Short mmCIF file of C-alpha atoms in Angstrom, two decimals:
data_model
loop_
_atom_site.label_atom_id
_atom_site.label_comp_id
_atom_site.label_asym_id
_atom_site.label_seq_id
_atom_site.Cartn_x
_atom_site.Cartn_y
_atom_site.Cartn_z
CA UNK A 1 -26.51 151.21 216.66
CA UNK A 2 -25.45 153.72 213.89
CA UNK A 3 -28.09 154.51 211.20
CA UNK A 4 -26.84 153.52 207.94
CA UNK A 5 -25.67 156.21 205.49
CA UNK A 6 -26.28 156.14 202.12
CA UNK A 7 -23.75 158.01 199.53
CA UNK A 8 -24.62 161.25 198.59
CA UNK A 9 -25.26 160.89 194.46
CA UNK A 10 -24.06 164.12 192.34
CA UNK A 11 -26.10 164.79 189.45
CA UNK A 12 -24.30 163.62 186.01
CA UNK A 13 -24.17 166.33 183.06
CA UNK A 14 -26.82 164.84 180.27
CA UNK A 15 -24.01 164.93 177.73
CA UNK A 16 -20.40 164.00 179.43
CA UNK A 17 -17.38 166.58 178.63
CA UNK A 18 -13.74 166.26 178.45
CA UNK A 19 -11.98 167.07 181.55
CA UNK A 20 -10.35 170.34 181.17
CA UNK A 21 -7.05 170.94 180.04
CA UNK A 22 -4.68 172.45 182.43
CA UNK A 23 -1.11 174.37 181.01
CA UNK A 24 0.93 172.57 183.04
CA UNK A 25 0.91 169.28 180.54
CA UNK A 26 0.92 171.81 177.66
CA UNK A 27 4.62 173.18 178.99
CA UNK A 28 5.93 170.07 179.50
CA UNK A 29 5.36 168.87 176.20
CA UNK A 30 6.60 172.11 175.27
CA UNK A 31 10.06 171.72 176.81
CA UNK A 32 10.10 167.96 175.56
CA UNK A 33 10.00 169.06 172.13
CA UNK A 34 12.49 172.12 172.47
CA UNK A 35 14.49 169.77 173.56
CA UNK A 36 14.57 167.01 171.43
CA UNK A 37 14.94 169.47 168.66
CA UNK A 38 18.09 171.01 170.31
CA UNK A 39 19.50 167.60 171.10
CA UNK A 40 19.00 166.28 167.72
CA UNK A 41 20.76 169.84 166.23
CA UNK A 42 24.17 169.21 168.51
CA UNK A 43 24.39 165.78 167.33
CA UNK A 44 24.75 166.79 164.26
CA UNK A 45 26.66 169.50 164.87
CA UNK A 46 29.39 166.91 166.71
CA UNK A 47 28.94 164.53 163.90
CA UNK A 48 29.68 167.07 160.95
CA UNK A 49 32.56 168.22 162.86
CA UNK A 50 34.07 164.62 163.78
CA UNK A 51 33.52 163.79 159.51
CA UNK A 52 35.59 167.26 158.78
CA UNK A 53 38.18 166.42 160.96
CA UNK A 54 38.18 163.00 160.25
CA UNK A 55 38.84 163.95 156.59
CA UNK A 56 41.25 166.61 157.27
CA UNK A 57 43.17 164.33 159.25
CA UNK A 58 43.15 161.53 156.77
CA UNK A 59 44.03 163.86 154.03
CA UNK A 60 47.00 164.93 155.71
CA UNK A 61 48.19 161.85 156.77
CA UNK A 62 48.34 160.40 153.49
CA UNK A 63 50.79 163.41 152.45
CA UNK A 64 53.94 165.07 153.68
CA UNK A 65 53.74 168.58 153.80
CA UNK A 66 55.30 170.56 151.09
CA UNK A 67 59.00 171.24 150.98
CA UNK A 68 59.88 168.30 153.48
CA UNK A 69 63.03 166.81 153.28
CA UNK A 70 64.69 164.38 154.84
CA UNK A 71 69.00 164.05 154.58
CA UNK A 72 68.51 166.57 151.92
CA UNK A 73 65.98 164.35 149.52
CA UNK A 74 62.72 166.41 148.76
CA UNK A 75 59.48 164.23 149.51
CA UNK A 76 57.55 166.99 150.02
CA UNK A 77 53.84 166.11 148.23
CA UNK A 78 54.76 163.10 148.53
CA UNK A 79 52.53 160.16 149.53
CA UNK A 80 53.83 157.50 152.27
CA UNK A 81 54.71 154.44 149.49
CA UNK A 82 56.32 157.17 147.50
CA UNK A 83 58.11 158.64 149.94
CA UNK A 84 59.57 155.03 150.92
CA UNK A 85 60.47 154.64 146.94
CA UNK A 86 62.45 157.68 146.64
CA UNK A 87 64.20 156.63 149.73
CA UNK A 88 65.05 153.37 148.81
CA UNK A 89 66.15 154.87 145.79
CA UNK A 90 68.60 157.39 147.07
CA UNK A 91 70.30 154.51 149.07
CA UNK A 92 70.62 156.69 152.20
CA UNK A 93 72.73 154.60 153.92
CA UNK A 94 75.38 154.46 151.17
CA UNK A 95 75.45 158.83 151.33
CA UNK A 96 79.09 159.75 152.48
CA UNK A 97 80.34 160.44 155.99
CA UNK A 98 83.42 162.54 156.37
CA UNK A 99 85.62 161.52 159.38
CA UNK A 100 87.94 164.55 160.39
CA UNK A 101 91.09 165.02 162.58
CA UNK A 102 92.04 168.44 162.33
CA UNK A 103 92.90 169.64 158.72
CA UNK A 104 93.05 165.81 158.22
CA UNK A 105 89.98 164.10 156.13
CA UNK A 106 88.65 160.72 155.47
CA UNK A 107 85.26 159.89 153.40
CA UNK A 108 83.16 157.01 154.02
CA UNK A 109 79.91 155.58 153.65
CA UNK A 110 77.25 155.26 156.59
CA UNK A 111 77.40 151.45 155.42
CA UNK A 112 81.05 151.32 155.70
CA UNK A 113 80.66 152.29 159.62
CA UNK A 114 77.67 149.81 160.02
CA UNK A 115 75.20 152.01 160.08
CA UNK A 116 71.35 151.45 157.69
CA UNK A 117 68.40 153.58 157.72
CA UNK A 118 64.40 152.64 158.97
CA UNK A 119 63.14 153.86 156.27
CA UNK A 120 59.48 153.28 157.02
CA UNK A 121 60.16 154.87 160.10
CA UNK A 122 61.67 157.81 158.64
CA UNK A 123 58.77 158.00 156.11
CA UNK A 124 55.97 158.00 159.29
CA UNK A 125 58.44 160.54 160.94
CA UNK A 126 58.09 162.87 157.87
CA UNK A 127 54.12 162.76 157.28
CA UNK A 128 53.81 164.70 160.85
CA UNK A 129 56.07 166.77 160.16
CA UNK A 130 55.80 170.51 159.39
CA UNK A 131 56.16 171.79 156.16
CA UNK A 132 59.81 172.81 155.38
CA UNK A 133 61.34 170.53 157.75
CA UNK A 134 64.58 169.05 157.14
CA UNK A 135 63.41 165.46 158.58
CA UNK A 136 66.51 163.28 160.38
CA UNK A 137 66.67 159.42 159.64
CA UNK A 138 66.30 157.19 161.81
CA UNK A 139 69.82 155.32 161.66
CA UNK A 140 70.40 151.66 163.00
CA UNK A 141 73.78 151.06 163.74
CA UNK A 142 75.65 147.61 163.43
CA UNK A 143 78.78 147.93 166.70
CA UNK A 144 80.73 144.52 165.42
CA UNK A 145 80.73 145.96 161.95
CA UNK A 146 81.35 149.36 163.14
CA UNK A 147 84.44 148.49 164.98
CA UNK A 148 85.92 146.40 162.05
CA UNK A 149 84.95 149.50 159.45
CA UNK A 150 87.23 151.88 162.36
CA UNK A 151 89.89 149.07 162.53
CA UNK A 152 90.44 149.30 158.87
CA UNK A 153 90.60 152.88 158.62
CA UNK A 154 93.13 153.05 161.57
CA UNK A 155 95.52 151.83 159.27
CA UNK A 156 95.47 155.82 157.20
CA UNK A 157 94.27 157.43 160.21
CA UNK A 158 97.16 156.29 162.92
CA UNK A 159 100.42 158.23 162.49
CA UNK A 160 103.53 156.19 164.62
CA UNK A 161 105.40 157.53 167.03
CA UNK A 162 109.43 157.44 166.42
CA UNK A 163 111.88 156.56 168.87
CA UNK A 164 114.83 158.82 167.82
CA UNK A 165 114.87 161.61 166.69
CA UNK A 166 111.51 161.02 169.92
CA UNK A 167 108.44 161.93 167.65
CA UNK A 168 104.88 161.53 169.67
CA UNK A 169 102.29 159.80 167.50
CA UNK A 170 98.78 159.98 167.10
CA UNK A 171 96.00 156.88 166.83
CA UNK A 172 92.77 156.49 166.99
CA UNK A 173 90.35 155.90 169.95
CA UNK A 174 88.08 152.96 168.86
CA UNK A 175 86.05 152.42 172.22
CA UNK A 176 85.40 156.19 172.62
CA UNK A 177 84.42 156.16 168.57
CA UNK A 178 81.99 152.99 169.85
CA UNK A 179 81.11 154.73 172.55
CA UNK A 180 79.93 158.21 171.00
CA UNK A 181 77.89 156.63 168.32
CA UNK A 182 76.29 154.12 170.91
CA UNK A 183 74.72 156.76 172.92
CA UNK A 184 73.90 159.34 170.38
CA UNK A 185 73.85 158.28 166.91
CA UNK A 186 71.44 160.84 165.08
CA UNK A 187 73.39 163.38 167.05
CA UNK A 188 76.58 162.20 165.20
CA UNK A 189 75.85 161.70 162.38
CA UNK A 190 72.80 164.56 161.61
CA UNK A 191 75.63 166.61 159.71
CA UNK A 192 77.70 163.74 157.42
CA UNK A 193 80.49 164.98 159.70
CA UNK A 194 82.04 163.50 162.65
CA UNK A 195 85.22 164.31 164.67
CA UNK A 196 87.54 161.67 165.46
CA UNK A 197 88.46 160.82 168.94
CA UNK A 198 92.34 160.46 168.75
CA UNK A 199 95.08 159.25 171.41
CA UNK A 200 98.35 160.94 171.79
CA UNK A 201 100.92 158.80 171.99
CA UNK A 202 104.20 158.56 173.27
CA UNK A 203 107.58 157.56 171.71
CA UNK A 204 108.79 153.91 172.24
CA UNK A 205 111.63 153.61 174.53
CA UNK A 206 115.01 152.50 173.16
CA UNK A 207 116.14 149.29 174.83
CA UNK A 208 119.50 148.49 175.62
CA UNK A 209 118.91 144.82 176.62
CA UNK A 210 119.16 143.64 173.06
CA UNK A 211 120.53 139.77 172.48
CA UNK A 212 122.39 140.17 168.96
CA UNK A 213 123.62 137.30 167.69
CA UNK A 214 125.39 138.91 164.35
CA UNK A 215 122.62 136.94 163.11
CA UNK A 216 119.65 138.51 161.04
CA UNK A 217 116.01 137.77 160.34
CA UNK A 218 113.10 138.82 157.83
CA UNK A 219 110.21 140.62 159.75
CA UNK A 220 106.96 141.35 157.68
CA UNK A 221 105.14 143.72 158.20
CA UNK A 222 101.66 143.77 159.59
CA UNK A 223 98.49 145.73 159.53
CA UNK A 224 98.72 148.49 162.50
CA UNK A 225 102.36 147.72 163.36
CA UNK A 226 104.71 150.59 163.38
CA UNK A 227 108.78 150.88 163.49
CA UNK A 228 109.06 152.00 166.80
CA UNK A 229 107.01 148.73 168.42
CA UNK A 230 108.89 146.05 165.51
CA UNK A 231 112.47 147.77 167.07
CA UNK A 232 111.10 147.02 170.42
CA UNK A 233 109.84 143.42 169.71
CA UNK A 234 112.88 142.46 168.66
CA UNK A 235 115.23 144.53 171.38
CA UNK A 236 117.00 146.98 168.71
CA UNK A 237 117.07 150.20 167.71
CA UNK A 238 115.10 152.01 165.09
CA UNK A 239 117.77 153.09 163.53
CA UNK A 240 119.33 150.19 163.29
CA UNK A 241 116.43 148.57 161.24
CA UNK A 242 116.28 151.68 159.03
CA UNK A 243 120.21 151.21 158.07
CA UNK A 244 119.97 147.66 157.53
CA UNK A 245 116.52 148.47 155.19
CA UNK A 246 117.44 151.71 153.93
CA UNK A 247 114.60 153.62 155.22
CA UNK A 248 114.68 156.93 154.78
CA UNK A 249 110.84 157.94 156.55
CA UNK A 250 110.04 155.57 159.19
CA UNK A 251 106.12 156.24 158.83
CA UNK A 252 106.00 154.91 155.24
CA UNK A 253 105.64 151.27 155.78
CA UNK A 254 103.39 149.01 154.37
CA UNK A 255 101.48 145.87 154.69
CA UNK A 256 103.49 142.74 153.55
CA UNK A 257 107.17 145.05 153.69
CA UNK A 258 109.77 142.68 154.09
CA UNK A 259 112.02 144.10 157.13
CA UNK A 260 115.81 142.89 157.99
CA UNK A 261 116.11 142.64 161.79
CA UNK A 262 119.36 142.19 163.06
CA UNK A 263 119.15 139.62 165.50
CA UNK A 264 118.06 135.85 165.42
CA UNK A 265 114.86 135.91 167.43
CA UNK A 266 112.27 138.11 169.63
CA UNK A 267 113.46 139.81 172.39
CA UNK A 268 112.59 137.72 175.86
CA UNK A 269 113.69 139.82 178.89
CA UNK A 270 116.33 137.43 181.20
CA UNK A 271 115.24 135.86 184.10
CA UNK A 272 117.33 137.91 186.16
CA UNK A 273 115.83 141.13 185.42
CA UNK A 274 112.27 139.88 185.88
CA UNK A 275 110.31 140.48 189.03
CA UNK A 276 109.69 138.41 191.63
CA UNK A 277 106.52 136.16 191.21
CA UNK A 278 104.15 136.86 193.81
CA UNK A 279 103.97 133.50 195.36
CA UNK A 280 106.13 130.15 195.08
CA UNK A 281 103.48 127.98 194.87
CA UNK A 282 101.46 127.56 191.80
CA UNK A 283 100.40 130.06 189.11
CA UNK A 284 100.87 133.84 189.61
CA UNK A 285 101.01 136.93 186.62
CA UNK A 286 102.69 140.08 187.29
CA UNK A 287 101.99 143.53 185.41
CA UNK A 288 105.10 146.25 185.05
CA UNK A 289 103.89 149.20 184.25
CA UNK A 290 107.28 150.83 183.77
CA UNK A 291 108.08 147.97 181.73
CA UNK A 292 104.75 147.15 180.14
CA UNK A 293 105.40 143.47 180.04
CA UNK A 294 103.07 140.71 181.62
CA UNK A 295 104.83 138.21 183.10
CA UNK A 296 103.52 134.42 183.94
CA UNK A 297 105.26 132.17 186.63
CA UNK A 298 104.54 128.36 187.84
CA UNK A 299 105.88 127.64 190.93
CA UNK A 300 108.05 130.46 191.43
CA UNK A 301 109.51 130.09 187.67
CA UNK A 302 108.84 132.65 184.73
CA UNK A 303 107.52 130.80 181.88
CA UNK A 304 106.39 133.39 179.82
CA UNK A 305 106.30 137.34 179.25
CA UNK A 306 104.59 139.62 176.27
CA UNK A 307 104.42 143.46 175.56
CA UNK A 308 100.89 145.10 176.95
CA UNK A 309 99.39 148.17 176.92
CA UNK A 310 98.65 149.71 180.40
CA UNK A 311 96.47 152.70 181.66
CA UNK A 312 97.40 156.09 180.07
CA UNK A 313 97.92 159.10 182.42
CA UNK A 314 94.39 160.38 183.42
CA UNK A 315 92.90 156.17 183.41
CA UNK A 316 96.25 154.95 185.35
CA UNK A 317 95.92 150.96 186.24
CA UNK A 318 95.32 150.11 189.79
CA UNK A 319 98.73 149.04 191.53
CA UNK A 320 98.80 146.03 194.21
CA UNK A 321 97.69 142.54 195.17
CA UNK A 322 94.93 141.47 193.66
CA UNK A 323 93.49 137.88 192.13
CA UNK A 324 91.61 136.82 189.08
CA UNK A 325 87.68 136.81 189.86
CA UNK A 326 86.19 136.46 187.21
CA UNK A 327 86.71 135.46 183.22
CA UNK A 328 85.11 135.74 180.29
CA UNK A 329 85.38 133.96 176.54
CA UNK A 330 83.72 137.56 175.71
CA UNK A 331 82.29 140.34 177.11
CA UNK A 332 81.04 143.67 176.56
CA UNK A 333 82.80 146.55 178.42
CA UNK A 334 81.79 150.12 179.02
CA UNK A 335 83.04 152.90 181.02
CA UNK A 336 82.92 156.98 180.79
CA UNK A 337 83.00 158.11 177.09
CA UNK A 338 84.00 154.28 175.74
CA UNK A 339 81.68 151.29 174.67
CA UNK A 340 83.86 147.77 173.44
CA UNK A 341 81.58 144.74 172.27
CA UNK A 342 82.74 141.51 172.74
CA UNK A 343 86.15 142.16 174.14
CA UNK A 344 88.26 138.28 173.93
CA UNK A 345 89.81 136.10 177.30
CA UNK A 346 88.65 139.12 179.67
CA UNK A 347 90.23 137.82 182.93
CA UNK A 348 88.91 140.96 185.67
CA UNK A 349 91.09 140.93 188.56
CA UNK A 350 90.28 144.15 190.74
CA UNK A 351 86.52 146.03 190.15
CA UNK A 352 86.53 146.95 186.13
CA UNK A 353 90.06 146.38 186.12
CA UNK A 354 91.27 142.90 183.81
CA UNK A 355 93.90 141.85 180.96
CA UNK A 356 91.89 140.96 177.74
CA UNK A 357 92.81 140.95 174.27
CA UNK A 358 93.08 144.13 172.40
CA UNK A 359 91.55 143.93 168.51
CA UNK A 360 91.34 148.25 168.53
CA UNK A 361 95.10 148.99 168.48
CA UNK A 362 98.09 147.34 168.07
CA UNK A 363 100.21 150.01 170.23
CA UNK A 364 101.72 147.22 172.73
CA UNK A 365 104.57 148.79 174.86
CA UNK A 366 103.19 152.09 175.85
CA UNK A 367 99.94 153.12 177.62
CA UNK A 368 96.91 153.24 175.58
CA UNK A 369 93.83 151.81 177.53
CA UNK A 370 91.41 153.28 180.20
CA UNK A 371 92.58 151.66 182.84
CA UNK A 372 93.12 147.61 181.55
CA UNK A 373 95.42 145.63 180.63
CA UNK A 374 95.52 145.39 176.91
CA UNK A 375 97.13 142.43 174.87
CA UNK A 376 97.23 140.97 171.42
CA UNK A 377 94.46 138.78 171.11
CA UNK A 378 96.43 135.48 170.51
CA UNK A 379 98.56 136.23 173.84
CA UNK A 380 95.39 136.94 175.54
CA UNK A 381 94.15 134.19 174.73
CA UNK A 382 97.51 132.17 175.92
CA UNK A 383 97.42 134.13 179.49
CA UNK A 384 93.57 133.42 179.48
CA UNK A 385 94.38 129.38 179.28
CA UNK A 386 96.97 129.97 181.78
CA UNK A 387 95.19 131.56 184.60
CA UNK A 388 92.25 130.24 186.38
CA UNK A 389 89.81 132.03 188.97
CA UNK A 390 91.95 132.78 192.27
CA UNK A 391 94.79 133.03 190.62
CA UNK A 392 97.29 136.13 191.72
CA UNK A 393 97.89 139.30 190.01
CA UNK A 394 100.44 141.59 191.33
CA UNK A 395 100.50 145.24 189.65
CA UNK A 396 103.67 147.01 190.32
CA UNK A 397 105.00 150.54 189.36
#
């Protein structure tokens, strides 16, 4: 057995003490309150910088910069509800546009060509920016209305072309117009100036196949129709109409003109000197080009033929066999520098190739499209009933 041990007892201090301090505890807390002291320092450094900014931000936000301007109307100093007063007030979209073709001129309105401005947009656009800056609106454009404002200008703007003495014309080129202003508006518009895209085109040829009765008619005259396509509706010469109607210019006519024709009726080409339908059996439409004349047959038998405009000499239309695959009441159409909204009785019959109606020009009887098959609107409309998916369309030279 082990002896037992008893603990060995210390002697106690008569009057206990603290226990000593050591610096270790005294650095820490130290440290601690260097710290906090920084910390609490850089938060408010951060927090009197974030309120500065804050406020210079705010300031500037609620003020364009001096000697702003946007189309040319000072709103420099201006606040963002006055800004959008002296906007409204200026009727931007009512400032004019001048159209140009050469030394030739035409003023508008931006509203006349379909086009409005954001104005809260432009307003937001103008409190970032810098001070002097001429600020550009941010335009909405309207295509439907744009293409009727172009239509009704194409009236001044298109100059005919004359059979004899053979005088090329000029008109205008509505899808490209369309087109242009589609893709970059701003960019067209930025200067109150824009170019117009114009067609050359050709004299109308003199037919010899004319049916005169010794009959005459009364032919009035229509918006967009010219001498040269009125003496080839009705298979006579131009100078024969400007005898009978004492015309000394053949340019000057006007809406409503009251024209003596000297035959009894439109000029139908005979059967005999129409091309052979592509098929016996059912419906079939050919396209001349040399002639530029749709024809329709049923069964072998022409039943009915109109003017058209085909592809002009860099957008050629396709020649060959080909078939209707697919038609449209209305359909958009775009290509390489030309955008047309809701084009009427598109019938496509080979890629991006078709025969639609035509509500741009009114240039039947000579090339003017980019590669279709152009027709009035009311005849498109007939060929449109006519034809159904499958049906045959023969191109020829």
């Amino acid at each position: 057995m082990y002896a037992q041990q008893r603990p060995v007892e210390h002697p106690q201090p008569k009057h206990p003490q603290n226990p000593p301090r050591t610096a270790k505890p005294q650095r820490s807390m130290s440290w601690l309150m260097i710290g906090g002291i920084l910390g609490s320092s850089v938060l408010f450094l951060l927090l009197l910088v974030f309120v500065v900014v804050l406020y210079s931000y705010s300031s500037s936000g609620d003020e364009i910069a001096a000697n702003v301007t946007v189309a040319g109307i000072d709103v420099g100093g201006q606040s963002q509800e006055e800004a959008i007063q002296t906007l409204n007030a200026a009727n931007i979209a009512y400032q004019p546009l001048q159209l140009t073709d050469g030394t030739r001129n035409w003023t508008v309105t931006l509203a006349d060509m379909g086009v409005n401005v954001d104005v809260a947009l432009t307003v937001d656009t103008a409190l970032d920016a810098a001070a002097g800056t001429n600020v550009t609106p941010w335009y909405t454009i309207d295509l439907n209305q744009t293409q009727m404002g172009l239509l009704g200008l194409s009236s001044q703007v298109n100059v005919a072309a004359v059979a004899e003495p053979p005088q090329k014309g000029r008109a205008m080129d509505v899808p490209v117009m369309l087109s242009r202003l589609y893709g970059n508006l701003s960019g067209e518009l930025s200067d109150g100036v824009m170019e117009l895209s114009m067609i050359e085109t050709d004299p109308p040829v003199v037919e010899d196949k004319a049916k005169y009765t010794g009959e005459k008619t009364v032919h009035v005259v229509e918006q967009g129709e010219e001498l040269g396509l009125i003496a080839r509706q009705y298979g006579v010469s131009v100078d024969d109409i400007m005898a009978l109607n004492e015309i000394d210019n053949p340019d000057l006519l006007y809406v409503g003109q009251e024209l003596t024709i000297p035959t009894a009726g439109v000029y139908e080409p005979p059967v005999a000197e129409a091309p052979a339908a592509p098929t016996t059996t059912g419906r079939s439409l050919v396209v001349s080009v040399s002639d530029q004349r749709i024809y329709a047959y049923e069964n072998g038998q022409l039943v009915h033929s109109h003017l058209v405009s085909t592809g002009l000499p860099d957008t050629p239309t396709v020649l060959g066999d080909y078939q209707v695959y697919v038609k449209y009441e209305a359909t958009d159409m775009s290509g390489p520098g030309y955008y047309l909204p809701q084009v009427p009785y598109t019938m496509y019959f080979y890629q991006g190739y078709g025969i639609h109606g035509t509500y741009w020009h009114n240039a039947f009887g000579r090339p003017m499209s980019h590669g279709c098959v152009n027709l009035p609107v009311d005849e498109a409309q007939w060929f449109f009933n006519f034809a159904s998916v499958g049906t045959p369309v023969r191109v020829i030279a």
